GROMACS .gro file of C-alpha atoms in nm:
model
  189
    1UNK     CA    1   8.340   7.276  -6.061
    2UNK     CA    2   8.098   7.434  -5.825
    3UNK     CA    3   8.247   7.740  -5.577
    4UNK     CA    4   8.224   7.586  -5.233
    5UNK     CA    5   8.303   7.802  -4.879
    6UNK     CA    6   8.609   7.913  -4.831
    7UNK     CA    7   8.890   7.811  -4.554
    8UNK     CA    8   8.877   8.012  -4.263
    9UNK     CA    9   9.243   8.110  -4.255
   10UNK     CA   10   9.417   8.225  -4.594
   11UNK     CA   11   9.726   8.034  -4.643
   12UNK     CA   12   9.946   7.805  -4.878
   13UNK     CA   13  10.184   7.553  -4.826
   14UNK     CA   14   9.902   7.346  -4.617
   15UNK     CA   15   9.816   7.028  -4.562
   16UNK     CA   16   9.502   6.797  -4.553
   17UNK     CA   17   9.370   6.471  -4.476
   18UNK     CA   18   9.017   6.317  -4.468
   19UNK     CA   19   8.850   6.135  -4.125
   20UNK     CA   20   8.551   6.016  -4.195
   21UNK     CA   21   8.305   6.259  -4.397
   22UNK     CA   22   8.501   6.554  -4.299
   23UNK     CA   23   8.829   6.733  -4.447
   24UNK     CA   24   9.108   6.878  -4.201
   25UNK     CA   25   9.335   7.147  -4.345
   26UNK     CA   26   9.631   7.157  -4.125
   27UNK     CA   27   9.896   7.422  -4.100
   28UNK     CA   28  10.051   7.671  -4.391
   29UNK     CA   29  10.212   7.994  -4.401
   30UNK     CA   30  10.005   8.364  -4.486
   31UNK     CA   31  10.314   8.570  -4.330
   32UNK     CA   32  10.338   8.365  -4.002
   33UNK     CA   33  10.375   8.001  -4.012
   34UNK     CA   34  10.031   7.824  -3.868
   35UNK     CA   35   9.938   7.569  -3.635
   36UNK     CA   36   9.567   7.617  -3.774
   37UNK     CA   37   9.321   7.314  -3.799
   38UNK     CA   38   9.034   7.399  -3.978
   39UNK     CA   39   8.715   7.092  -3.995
   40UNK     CA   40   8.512   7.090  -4.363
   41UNK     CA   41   8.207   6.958  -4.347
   42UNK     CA   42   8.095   6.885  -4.714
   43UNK     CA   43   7.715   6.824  -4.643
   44UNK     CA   44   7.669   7.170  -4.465
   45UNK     CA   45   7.924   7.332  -4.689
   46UNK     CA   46   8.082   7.509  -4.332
   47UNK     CA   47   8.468   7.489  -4.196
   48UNK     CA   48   8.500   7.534  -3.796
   49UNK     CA   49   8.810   7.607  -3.618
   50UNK     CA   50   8.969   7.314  -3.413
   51UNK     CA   51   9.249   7.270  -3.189
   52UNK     CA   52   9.579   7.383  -3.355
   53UNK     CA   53   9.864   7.162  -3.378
   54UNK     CA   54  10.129   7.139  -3.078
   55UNK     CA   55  10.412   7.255  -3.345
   56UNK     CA   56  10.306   7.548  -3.621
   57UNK     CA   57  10.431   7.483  -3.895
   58UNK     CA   58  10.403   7.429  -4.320
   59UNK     CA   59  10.462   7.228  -4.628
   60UNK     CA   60  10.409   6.919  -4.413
   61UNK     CA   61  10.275   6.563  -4.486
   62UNK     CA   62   9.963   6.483  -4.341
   63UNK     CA   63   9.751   6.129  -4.356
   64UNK     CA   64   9.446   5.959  -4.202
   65UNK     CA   65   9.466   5.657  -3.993
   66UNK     CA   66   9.208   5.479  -3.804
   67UNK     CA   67   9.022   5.770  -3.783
   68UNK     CA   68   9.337   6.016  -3.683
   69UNK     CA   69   9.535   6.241  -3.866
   70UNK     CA   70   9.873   6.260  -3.831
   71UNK     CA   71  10.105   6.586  -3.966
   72UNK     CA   72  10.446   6.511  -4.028
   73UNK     CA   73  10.773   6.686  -4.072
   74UNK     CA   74  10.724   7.052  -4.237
   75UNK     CA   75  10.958   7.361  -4.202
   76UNK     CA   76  10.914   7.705  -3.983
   77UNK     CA   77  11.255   7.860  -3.872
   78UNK     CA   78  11.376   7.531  -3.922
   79UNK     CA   79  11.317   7.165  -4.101
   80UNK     CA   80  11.121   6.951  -3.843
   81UNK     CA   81  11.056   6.641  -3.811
   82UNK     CA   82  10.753   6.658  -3.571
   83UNK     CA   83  10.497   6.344  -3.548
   84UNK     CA   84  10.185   6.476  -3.411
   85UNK     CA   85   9.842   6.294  -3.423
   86UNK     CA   86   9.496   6.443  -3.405
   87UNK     CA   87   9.193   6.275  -3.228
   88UNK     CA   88   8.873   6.446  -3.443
   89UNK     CA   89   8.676   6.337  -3.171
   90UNK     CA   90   8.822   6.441  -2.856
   91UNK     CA   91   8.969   6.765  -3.064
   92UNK     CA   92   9.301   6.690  -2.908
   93UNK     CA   93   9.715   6.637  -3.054
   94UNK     CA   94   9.912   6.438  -2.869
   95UNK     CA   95  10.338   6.407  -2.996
   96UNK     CA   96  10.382   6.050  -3.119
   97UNK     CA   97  10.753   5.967  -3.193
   98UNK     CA   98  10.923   6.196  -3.436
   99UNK     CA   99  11.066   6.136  -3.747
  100UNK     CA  100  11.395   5.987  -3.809
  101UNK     CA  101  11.486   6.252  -4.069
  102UNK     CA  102  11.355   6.654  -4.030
  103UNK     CA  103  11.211   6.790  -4.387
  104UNK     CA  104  10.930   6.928  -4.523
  105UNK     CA  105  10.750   6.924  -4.870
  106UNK     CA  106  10.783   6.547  -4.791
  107UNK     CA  107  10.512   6.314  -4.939
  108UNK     CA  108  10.333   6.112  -4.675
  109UNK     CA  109  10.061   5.839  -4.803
  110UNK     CA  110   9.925   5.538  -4.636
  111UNK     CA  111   9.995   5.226  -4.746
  112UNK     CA  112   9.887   4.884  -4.550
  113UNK     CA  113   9.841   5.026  -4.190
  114UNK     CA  114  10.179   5.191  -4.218
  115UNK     CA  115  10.219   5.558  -4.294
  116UNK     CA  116  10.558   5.670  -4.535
  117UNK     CA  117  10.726   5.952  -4.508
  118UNK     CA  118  10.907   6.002  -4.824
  119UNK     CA  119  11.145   6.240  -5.026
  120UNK     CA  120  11.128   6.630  -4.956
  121UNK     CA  121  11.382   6.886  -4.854
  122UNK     CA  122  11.611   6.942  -4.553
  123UNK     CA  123  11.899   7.217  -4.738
  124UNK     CA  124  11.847   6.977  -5.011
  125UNK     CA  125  11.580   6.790  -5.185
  126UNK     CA  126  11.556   6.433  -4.995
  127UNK     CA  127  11.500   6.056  -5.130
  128UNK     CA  128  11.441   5.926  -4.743
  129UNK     CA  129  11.176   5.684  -4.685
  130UNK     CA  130  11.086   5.634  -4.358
  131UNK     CA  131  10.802   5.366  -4.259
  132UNK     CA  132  10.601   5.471  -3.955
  133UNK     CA  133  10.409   5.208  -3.789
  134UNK     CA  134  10.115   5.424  -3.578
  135UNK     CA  135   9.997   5.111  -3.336
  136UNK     CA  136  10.339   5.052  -3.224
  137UNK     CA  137  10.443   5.387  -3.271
  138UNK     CA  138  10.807   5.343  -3.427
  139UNK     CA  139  10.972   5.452  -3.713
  140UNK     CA  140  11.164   5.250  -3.975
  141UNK     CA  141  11.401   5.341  -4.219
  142UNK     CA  142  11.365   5.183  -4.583
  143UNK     CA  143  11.473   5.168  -4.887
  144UNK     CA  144  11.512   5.518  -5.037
  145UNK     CA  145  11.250   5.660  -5.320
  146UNK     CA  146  11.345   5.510  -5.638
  147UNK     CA  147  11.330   5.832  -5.855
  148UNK     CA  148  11.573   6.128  -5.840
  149UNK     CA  149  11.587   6.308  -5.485
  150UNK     CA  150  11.286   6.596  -5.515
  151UNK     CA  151  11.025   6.787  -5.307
  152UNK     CA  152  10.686   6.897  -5.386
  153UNK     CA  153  10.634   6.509  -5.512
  154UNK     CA  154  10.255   6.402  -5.524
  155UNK     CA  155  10.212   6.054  -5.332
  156UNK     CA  156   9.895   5.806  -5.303
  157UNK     CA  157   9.860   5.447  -5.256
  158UNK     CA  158   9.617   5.191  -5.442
  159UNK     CA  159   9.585   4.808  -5.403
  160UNK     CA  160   9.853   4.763  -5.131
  161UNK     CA  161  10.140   4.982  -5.328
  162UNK     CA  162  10.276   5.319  -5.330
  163UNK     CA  163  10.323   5.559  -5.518
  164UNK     CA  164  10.538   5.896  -5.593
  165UNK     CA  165  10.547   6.123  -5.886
  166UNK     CA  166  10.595   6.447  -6.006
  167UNK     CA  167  10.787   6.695  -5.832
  168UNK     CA  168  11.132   6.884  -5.852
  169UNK     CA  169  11.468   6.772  -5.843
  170UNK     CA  170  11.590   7.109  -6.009
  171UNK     CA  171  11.359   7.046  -6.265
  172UNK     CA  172  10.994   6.961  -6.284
  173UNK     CA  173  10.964   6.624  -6.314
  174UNK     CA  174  10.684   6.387  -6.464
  175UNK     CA  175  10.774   6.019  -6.393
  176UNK     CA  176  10.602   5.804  -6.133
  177UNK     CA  177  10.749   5.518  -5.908
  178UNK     CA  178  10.554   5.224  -5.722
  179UNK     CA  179  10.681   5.124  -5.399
  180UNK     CA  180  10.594   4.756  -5.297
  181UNK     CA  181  10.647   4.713  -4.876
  182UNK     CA  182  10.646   4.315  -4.912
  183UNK     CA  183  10.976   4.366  -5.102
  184UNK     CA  184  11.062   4.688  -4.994
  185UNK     CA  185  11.155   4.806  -5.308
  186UNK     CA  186  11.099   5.053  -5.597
  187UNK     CA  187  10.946   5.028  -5.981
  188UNK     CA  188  10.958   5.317  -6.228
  189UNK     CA  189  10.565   5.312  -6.386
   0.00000   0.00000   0.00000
């Protein structure tokens, strides 16, 4: 490991997704829940401060798509279930349509042009899996996470699948699931 520059803004329960050659870290909590957007640029080892989101807010999923990012769901007084998407280039959000379900500590990665918003907690830890198709922007509810309902889950997708792992349901967990979208369903790994 080699000790790279620091965020600007101390905070956890943040967010990030990759555009490009650069890193966006979206959001978090540091005793006031954050709308902060903060731009890494690995080569010159420097963050600069873009435009904040439209909602503050932390624990939310975040993915890249088509060179956006989009920040989903996340909690500040309340669950949310905010869709915004980020335009690196124009430094502008814009509200795309928001998600069926409000929670955060949701899982959100992107598999085949479509962007999943799974598990998380709203009161309660979540199994909801909701598709979100960015082009036509319109959400789709599908068939629920195959594992136990959790937050704090770790999700990624490889070869056109899925998947979720780890977490809490009460308990830390350690299993993984693969979620297929051509048969919308799910396969303990």
């Amino acid at each position: 490991w080699v000790t790279r520059a620091p965020v600007l803004t101390a905070r956890l329960g943040l967010s990030a997704a990759v555009v490009g050659s650069r890193i966006y870290a979206i959001g978090g909590y540091n005793a006031n829940v954050l709308a902060q957007n903060e731009e890494y640029d690995p080569v010159a080892n420097t963050w600069t401060t873009r435009a904040p989101m439209l909602t503050s807010r932390y624990v939310l999923g975040a993915t890249a798509y088509q060179g956006k990012v989009y920040a989903m769901g996340g909690f500040s007084t309340v669950y949310q279930n905010q869709n915004e998407e980020y335009d690196p280039v124009t430094n502008t959000w814009v509200t795309r349509a928001p998600m069926p379900s409000a929670r955060s500590e949701l899982v959100s990665p992107l598999v085949g042009g479509r962007l999943y918003a799974i598990g998380g907690r709203n009161g309660a830890n979540q199994a909801i899996n909701e598709e979100y198709d960015p082009t036509a922007n319109t959400w789709t509810v599908i068939a629920d996470f195959g594992g136990s309902a959790r937050e704090d889950a770790v999700g990624f997708a490889i070869n056109g699948k899925g998947y979720v792992g780890t977490g809490n349901d009460g308990v830390n967990k350690k299993d993984f699931w693969e979620y297929d979208p051509a048969t919308n369903a799910w396969v303990q790994k």
